[in-house]
CSV table of C-alpha atoms in Angstrom, one decimal:
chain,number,residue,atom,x,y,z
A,1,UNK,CA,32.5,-44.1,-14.5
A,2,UNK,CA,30.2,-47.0,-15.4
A,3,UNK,CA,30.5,-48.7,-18.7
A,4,UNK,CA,29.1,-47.4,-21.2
A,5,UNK,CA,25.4,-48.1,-21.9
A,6,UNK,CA,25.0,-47.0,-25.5
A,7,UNK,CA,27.4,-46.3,-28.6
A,8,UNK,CA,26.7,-44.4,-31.8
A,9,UNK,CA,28.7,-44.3,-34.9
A,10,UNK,CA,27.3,-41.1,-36.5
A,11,UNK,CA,25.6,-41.7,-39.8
A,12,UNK,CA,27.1,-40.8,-43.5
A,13,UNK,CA,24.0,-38.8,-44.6
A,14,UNK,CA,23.7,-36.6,-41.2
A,15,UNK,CA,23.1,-32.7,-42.3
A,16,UNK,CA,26.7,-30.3,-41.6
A,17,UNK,CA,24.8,-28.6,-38.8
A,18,UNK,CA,23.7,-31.6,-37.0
A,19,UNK,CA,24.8,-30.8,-33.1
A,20,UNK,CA,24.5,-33.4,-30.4
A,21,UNK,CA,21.0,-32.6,-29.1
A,22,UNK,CA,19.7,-32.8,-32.8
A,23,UNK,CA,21.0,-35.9,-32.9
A,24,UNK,CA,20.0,-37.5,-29.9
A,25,UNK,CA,16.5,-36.2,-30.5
A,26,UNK,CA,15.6,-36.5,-34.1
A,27,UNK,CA,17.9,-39.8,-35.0
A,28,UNK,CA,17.6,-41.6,-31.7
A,29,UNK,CA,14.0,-39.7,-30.6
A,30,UNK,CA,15.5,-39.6,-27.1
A,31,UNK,CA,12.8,-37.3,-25.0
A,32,UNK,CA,13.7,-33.9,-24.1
A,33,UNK,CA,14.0,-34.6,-20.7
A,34,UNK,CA,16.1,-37.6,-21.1
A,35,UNK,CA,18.3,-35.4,-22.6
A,36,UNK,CA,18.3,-33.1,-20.5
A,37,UNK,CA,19.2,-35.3,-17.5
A,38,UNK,CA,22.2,-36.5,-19.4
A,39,UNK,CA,23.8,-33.4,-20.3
A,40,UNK,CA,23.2,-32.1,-16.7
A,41,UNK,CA,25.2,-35.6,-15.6
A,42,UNK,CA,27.5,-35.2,-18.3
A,43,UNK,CA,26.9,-38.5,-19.5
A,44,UNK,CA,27.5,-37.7,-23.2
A,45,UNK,CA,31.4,-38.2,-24.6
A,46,UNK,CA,31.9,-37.3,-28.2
A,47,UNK,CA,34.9,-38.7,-29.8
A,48,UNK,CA,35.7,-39.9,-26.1
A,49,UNK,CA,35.8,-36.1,-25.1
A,50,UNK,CA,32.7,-34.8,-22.6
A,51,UNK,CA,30.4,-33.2,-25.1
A,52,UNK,CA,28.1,-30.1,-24.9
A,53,UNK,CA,25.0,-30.2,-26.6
A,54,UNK,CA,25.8,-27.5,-29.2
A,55,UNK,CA,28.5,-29.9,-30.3
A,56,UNK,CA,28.4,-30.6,-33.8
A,57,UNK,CA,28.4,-34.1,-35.3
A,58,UNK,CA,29.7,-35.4,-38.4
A,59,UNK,CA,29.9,-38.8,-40.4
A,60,UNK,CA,32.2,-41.2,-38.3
A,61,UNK,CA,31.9,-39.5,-35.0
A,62,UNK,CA,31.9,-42.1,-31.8
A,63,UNK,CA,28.7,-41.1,-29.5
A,64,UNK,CA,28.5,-42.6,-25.9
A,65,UNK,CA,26.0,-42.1,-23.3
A,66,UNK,CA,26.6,-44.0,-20.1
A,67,UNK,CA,23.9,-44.5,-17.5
A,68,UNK,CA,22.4,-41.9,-15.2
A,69,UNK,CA,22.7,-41.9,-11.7
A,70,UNK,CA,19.8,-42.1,-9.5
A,71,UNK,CA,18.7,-41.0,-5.9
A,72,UNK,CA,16.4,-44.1,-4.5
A,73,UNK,CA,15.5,-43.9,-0.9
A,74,UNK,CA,16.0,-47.1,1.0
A,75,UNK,CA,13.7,-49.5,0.5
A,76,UNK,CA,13.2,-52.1,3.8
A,77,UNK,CA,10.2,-52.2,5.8
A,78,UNK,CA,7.2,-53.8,3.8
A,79,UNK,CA,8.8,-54.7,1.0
A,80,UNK,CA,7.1,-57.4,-1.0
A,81,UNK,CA,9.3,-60.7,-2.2
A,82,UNK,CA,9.1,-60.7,-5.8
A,83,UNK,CA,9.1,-63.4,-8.8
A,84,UNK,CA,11.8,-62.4,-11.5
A,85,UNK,CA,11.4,-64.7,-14.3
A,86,UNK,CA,14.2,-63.4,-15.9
A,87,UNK,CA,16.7,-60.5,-14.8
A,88,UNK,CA,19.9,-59.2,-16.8
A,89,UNK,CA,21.8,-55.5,-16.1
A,90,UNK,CA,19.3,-53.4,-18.2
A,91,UNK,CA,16.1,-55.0,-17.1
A,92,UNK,CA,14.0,-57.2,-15.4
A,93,UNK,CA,10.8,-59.6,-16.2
A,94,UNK,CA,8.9,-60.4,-13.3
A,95,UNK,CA,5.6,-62.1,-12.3
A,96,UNK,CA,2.8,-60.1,-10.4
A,97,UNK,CA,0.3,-61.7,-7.8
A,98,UNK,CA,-2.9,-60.1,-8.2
A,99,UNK,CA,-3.4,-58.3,-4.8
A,100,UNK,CA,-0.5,-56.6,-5.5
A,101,UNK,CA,-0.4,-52.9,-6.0
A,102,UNK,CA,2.7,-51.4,-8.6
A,103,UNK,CA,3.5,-48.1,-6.9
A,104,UNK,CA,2.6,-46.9,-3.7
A,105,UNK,CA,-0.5,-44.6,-3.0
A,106,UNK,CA,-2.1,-42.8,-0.4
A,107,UNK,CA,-4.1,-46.0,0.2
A,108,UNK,CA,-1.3,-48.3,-0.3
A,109,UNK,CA,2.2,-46.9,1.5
A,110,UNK,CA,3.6,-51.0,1.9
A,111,UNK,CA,3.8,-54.3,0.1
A,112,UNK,CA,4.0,-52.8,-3.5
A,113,UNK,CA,6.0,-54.1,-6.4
A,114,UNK,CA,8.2,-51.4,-6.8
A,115,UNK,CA,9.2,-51.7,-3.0
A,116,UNK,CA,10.3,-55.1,-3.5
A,117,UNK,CA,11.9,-54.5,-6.5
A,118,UNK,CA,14.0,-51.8,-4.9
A,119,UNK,CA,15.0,-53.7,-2.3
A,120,UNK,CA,15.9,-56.8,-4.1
A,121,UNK,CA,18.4,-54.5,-6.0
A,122,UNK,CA,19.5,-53.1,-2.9
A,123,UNK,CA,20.1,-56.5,-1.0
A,124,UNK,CA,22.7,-57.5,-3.8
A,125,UNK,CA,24.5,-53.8,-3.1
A,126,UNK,CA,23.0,-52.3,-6.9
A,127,UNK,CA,21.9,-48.8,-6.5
A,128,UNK,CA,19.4,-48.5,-9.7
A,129,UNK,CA,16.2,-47.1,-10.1
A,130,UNK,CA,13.4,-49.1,-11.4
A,131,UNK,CA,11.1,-47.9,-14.4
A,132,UNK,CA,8.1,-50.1,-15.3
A,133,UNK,CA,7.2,-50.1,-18.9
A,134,UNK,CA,3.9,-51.9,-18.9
A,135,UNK,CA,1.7,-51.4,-15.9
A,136,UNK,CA,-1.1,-53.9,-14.4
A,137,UNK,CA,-4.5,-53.1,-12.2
A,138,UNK,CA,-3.8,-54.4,-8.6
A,139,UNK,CA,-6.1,-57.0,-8.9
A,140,UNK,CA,-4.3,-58.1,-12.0
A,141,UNK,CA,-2.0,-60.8,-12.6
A,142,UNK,CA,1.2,-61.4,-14.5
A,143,UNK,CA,4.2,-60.3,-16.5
A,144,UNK,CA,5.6,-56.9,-15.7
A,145,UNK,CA,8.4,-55.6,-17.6
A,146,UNK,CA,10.8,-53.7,-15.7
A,147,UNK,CA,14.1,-51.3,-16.6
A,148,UNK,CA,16.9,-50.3,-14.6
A,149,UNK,CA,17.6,-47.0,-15.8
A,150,UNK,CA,15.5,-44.2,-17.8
A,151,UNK,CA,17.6,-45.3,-21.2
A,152,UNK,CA,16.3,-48.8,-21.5
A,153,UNK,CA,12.7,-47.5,-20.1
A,154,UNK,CA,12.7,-45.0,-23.1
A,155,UNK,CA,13.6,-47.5,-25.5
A,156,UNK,CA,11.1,-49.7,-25.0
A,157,UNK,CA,8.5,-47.5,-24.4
A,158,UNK,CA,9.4,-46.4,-28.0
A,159,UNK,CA,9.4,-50.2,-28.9
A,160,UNK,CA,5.6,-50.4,-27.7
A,161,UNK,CA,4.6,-47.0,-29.6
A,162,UNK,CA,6.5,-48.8,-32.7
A,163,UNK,CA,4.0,-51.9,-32.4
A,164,UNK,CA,7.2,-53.8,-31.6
A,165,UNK,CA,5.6,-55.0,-28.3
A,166,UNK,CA,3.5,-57.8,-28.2
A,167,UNK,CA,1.4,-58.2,-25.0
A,168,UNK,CA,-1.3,-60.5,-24.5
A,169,UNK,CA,-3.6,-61.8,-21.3
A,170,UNK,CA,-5.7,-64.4,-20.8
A,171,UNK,CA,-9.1,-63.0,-19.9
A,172,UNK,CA,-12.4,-64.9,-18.6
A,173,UNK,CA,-15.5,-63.1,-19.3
A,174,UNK,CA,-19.1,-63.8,-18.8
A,175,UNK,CA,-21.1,-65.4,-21.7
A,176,UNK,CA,-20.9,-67.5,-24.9
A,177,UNK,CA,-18.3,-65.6,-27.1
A,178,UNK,CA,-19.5,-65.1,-30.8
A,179,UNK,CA,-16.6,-65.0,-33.0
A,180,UNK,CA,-12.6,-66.5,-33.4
A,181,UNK,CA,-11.2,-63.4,-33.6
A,182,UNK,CA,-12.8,-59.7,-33.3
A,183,UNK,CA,-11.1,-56.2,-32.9
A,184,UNK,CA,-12.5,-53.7,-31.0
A,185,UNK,CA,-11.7,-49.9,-31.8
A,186,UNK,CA,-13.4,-48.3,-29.1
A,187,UNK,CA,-11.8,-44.8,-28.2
A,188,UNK,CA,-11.9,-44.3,-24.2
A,189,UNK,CA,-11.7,-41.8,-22.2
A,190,UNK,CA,-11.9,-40.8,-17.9
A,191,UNK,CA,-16.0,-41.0,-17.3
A,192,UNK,CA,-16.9,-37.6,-15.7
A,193,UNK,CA,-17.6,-37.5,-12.3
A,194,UNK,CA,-15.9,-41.1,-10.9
A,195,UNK,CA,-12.7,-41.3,-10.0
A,196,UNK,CA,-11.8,-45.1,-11.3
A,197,UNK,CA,-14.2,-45.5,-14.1
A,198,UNK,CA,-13.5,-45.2,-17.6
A,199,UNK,CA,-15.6,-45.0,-20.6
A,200,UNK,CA,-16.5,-45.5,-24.4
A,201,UNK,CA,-16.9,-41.9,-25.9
A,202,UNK,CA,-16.1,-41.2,-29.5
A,203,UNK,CA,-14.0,-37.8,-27.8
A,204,UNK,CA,-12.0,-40.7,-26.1
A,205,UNK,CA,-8.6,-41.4,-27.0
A,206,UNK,CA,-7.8,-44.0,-29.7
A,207,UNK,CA,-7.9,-47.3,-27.8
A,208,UNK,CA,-7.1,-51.1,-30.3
A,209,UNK,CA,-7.4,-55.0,-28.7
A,210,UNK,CA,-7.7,-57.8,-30.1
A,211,UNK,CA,-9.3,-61.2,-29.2
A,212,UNK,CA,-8.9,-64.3,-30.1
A,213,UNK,CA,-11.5,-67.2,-28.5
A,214,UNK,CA,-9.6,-70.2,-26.9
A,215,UNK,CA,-12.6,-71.8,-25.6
A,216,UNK,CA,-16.4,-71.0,-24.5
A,217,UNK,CA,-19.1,-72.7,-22.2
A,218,UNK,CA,-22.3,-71.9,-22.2
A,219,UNK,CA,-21.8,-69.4,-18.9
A,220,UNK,CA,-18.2,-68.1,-20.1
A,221,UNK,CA,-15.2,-68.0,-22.3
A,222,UNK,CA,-11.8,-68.4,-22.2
A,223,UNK,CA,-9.7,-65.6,-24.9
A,224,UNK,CA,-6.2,-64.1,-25.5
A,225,UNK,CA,-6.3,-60.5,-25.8
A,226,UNK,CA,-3.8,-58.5,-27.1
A,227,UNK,CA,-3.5,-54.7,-26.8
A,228,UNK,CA,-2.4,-52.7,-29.9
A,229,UNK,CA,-3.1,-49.3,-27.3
A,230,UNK,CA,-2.4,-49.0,-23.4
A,231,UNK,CA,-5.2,-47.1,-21.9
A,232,UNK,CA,-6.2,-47.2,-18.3
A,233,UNK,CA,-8.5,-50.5,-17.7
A,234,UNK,CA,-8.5,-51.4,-21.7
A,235,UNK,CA,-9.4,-54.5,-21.7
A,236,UNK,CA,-12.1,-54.3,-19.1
A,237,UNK,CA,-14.0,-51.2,-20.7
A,238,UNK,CA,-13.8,-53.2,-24.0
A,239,UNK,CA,-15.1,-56.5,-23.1
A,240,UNK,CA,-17.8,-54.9,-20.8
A,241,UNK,CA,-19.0,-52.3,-23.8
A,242,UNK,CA,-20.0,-55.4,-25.8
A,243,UNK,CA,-22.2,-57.3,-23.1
A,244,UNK,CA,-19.0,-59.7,-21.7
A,245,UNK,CA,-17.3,-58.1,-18.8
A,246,UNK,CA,-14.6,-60.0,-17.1
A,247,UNK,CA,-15.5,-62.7,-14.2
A,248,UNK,CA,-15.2,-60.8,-10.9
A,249,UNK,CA,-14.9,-57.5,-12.1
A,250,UNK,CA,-16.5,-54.8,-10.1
A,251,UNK,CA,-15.7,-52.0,-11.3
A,252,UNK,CA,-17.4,-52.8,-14.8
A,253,UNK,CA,-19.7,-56.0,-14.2
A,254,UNK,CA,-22.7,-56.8,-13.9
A,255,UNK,CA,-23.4,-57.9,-10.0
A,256,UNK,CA,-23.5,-61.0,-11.3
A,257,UNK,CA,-22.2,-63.7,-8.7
A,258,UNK,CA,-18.7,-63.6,-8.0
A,259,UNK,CA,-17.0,-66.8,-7.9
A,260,UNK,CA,-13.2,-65.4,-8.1
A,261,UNK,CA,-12.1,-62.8,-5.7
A,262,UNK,CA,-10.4,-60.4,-8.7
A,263,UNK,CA,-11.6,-59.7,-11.9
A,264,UNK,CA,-10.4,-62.7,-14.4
A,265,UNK,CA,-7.6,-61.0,-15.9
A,266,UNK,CA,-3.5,-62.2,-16.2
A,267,UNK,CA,-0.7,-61.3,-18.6
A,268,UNK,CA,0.5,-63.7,-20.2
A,269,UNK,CA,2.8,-63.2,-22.9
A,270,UNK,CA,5.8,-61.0,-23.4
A,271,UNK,CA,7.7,-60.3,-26.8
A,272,UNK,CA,9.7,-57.5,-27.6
A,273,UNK,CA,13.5,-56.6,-28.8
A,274,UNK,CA,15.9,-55.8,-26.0
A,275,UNK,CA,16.7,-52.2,-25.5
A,276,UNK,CA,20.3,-52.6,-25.6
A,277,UNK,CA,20.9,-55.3,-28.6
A,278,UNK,CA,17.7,-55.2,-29.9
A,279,UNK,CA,17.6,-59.0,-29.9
A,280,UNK,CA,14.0,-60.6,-29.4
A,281,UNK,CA,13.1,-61.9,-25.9
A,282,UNK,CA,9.7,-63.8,-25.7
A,283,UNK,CA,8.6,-64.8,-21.8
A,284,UNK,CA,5.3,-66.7,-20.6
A,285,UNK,CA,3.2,-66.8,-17.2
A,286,UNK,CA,1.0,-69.9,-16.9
A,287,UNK,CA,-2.5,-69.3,-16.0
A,288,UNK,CA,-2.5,-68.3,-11.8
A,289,UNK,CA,-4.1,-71.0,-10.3
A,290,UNK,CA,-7.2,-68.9,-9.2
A,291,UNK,CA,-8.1,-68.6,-12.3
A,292,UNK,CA,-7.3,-72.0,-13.3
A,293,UNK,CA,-9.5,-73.5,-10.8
A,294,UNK,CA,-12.5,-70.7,-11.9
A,295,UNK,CA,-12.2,-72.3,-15.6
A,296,UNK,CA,-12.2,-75.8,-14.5
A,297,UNK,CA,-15.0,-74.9,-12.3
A,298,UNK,CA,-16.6,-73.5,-15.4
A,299,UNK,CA,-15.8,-76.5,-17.2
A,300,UNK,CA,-17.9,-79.3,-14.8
A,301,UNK,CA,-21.1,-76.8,-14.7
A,302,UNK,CA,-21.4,-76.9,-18.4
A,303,UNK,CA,-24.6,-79.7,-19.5
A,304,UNK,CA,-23.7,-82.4,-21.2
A,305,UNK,CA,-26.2,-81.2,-24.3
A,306,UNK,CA,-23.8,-77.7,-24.2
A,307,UNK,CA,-20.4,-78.9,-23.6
A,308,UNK,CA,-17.5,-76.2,-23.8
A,309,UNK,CA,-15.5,-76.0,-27.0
C-alpha cells in the first residue's frame, strides 16, 4: 500500500456516537461518494486496523486514508505536450494555450489537456488520474489547476467554495471602462433554446466578479477580474451585460471587427492553500503574446489628444 495521503487525530470534543462516516462527512465534509469509494477500496485504517464505517471514533483515535486507486485508459495517440509550471505528488499547475480544449468531446476526440496530462504521467511510469479543479473555455488561456487523486480534488474544490481561492484573468474588452473597481452581481443561468449561450436572469444562479481597471484607451481596456463564483462563461456574460464584451468574443460580442483570433481572455493568477499541508502556493502566467501584441496594437491607435491611461 501507498503512503498514506491523510492523518487525523480525532478531536477532544467529538460526540460518544461519532462513527467513522460521521466523521469523515461532518468534520472533514468529505462527499458521499468520496466516501464511498474509500470504504469500497478500503482505504480507511483506524488505530492502524482497516476500519468499517460504522466504526466508532473517540478523542485520540489515529485516522488514515490513503489514496484511491484509479482505472485510466492509455493515453498515446494525440496527446497534447503540456506546460507544468509547477508539479508535486498531489497536484499539478499548468499553463493552457488557448485552442486548447480540457476534456474530450464528441467534437474534440484528440489534442486535449487532459490527454496530455495523462500521458505525461504515464511516460514517467505514474498511474494517477487527473481531476481539474478550475476549468477554462477552449479559446481561453492560462493557469489550470490540476489534482492527482479525488482527495486533493475535493479539498480544494472545498477551498474555492470557502473563498480560499483566489483566481484572477486579465481581460480586454471593448470600450472606455468607467470605474477602478466595480462588482457585478448578476445571477446567470443556461439561455433557453441555445446550446452554448448563457444569460442574465434574476431565476439564474448567484454569479460574483470583480474588476479592477489596469489601463483604458479610448477603443478598449485592459482589467483584472476576479471570480468570487464559477459559472459557465462568467466573465464573458458579465462584461457583455454592461455594454463591454471581451475583444474577439463571438459568442457574446458585438460583430464588431475582430482583431484577435479568441476572445481576450487569460488566467492569470493562482493563490490557494495546498490540499495536503495547507500551506499557501501563489503562481503567475504572463500575458500570451496574442494578446500582448492586441494591447500594444491598441496602444499606437490611441490619438494623441486621448492617450491610454
Amino acid at each position: 500500500m501507498r503512503e498514506p495521503w491523510l492523518v487525523y487525530t480525532v478531536e477532544e470534543d467529538v460526540s460518544d456516537h461519532l462513527n467513522v462516516k460521521g466523521y469523515l462527512r461532518g468534520r472533514q465534509q468529505f462527499s458521499r461518494r468520496l466516501v464511498r469509494r474509500l470504504n469500497a477500496q478500503e482505504k480507511i485504517y483506524l488505530n492502524d486496523q482497516p476500519a468499517r464505517l460504522k466504526d466508532l471514533v473517540r478523542p485520540g483515535d489515529r485516522l488514515v486514508l490513503f489514496p484511491l486507486e484509479e482505472s485510466l485508459p492509455l493515453e498515446v495517440d494525440g496527446a497534447p505536450q503540456v506546460s507544468v509550471l509547477y508539479e508535486d505528488q498531489d497536484l499539478l499547475v499548468v499553463n493552457k494555450p488557448p485552442g486548447m480544449v480540457v476534456h474530450p468531446t464528441k467534437a474534440h476526440q484528440e489534442g486535449t489537456l487532459v490527454q496530455g496530462l495523462r500521458a505525461l504521467l504515464q511516460s514517467r511510469g505514474i498511474s494517477r488520474g487527473v481531476h481539474l479543479v478550475n476549468r477554462l473555455d477552449k479559446d481561453t488561456s492560462g493557469l489550470v489547476l490540476v489534482t492527482k487523486d479525488p482527495l486533493s480534488h475535493q479539498r480544494l474544490s472545498r477551498s474555492i467554495g470557502e473563498g480560499r481561492v483566489t483566481r484572477s484573468y486579465l481581460a480586454i474588452v471593448w470600450g472606455y471602462w468607467p470605474s477602478p473597481r466595480l462588482e457585478l452581481a448578476l445571477p446567470i443561468r443556461r439561455e433557453p433554446g441555445h446550446p452554448m449561450r448563457r444569460e442574465i436572469h434574476r431565476n439564474g444562479q448567484r454569479a460574483v466578479t470583480h474588476v479592477q481597471l489596469l489601463e483604458r484607451c479610448p477603443a478598449a481596456s485592459l482589467l483584472e477580474v476576479d471570480l468570487l463564483t464559477g459559472r459557465t462563461h462568467q466573465i464573458r456574460v458579465h462584461l457583455a451585460a454592461i455594454g463591454f464584451p471581451l475583444v474577439g468574443d463571438e459568442l457574446y460580442g458585438t460583430g464588431e471587427e475582430k482583431p484577435i483570433q479568441r476572445q481576450a481572455l487569460h488566467a492569470h493568477k493562482l493563490i490557494f492553500p495546498h490540499p495536503r499541508t495547507g500551506k499557501e502556493l501563489s503562481f503567475r502566467a504572463p500575458l500570451p503574446g496574442d494578446m500582448q501584441e492586441l494591447w500594444n496594437m491598441v496602444r499606437r491607435s490611441a490619438r494623441e489628444d486621448m492617450r491610454c491611461q
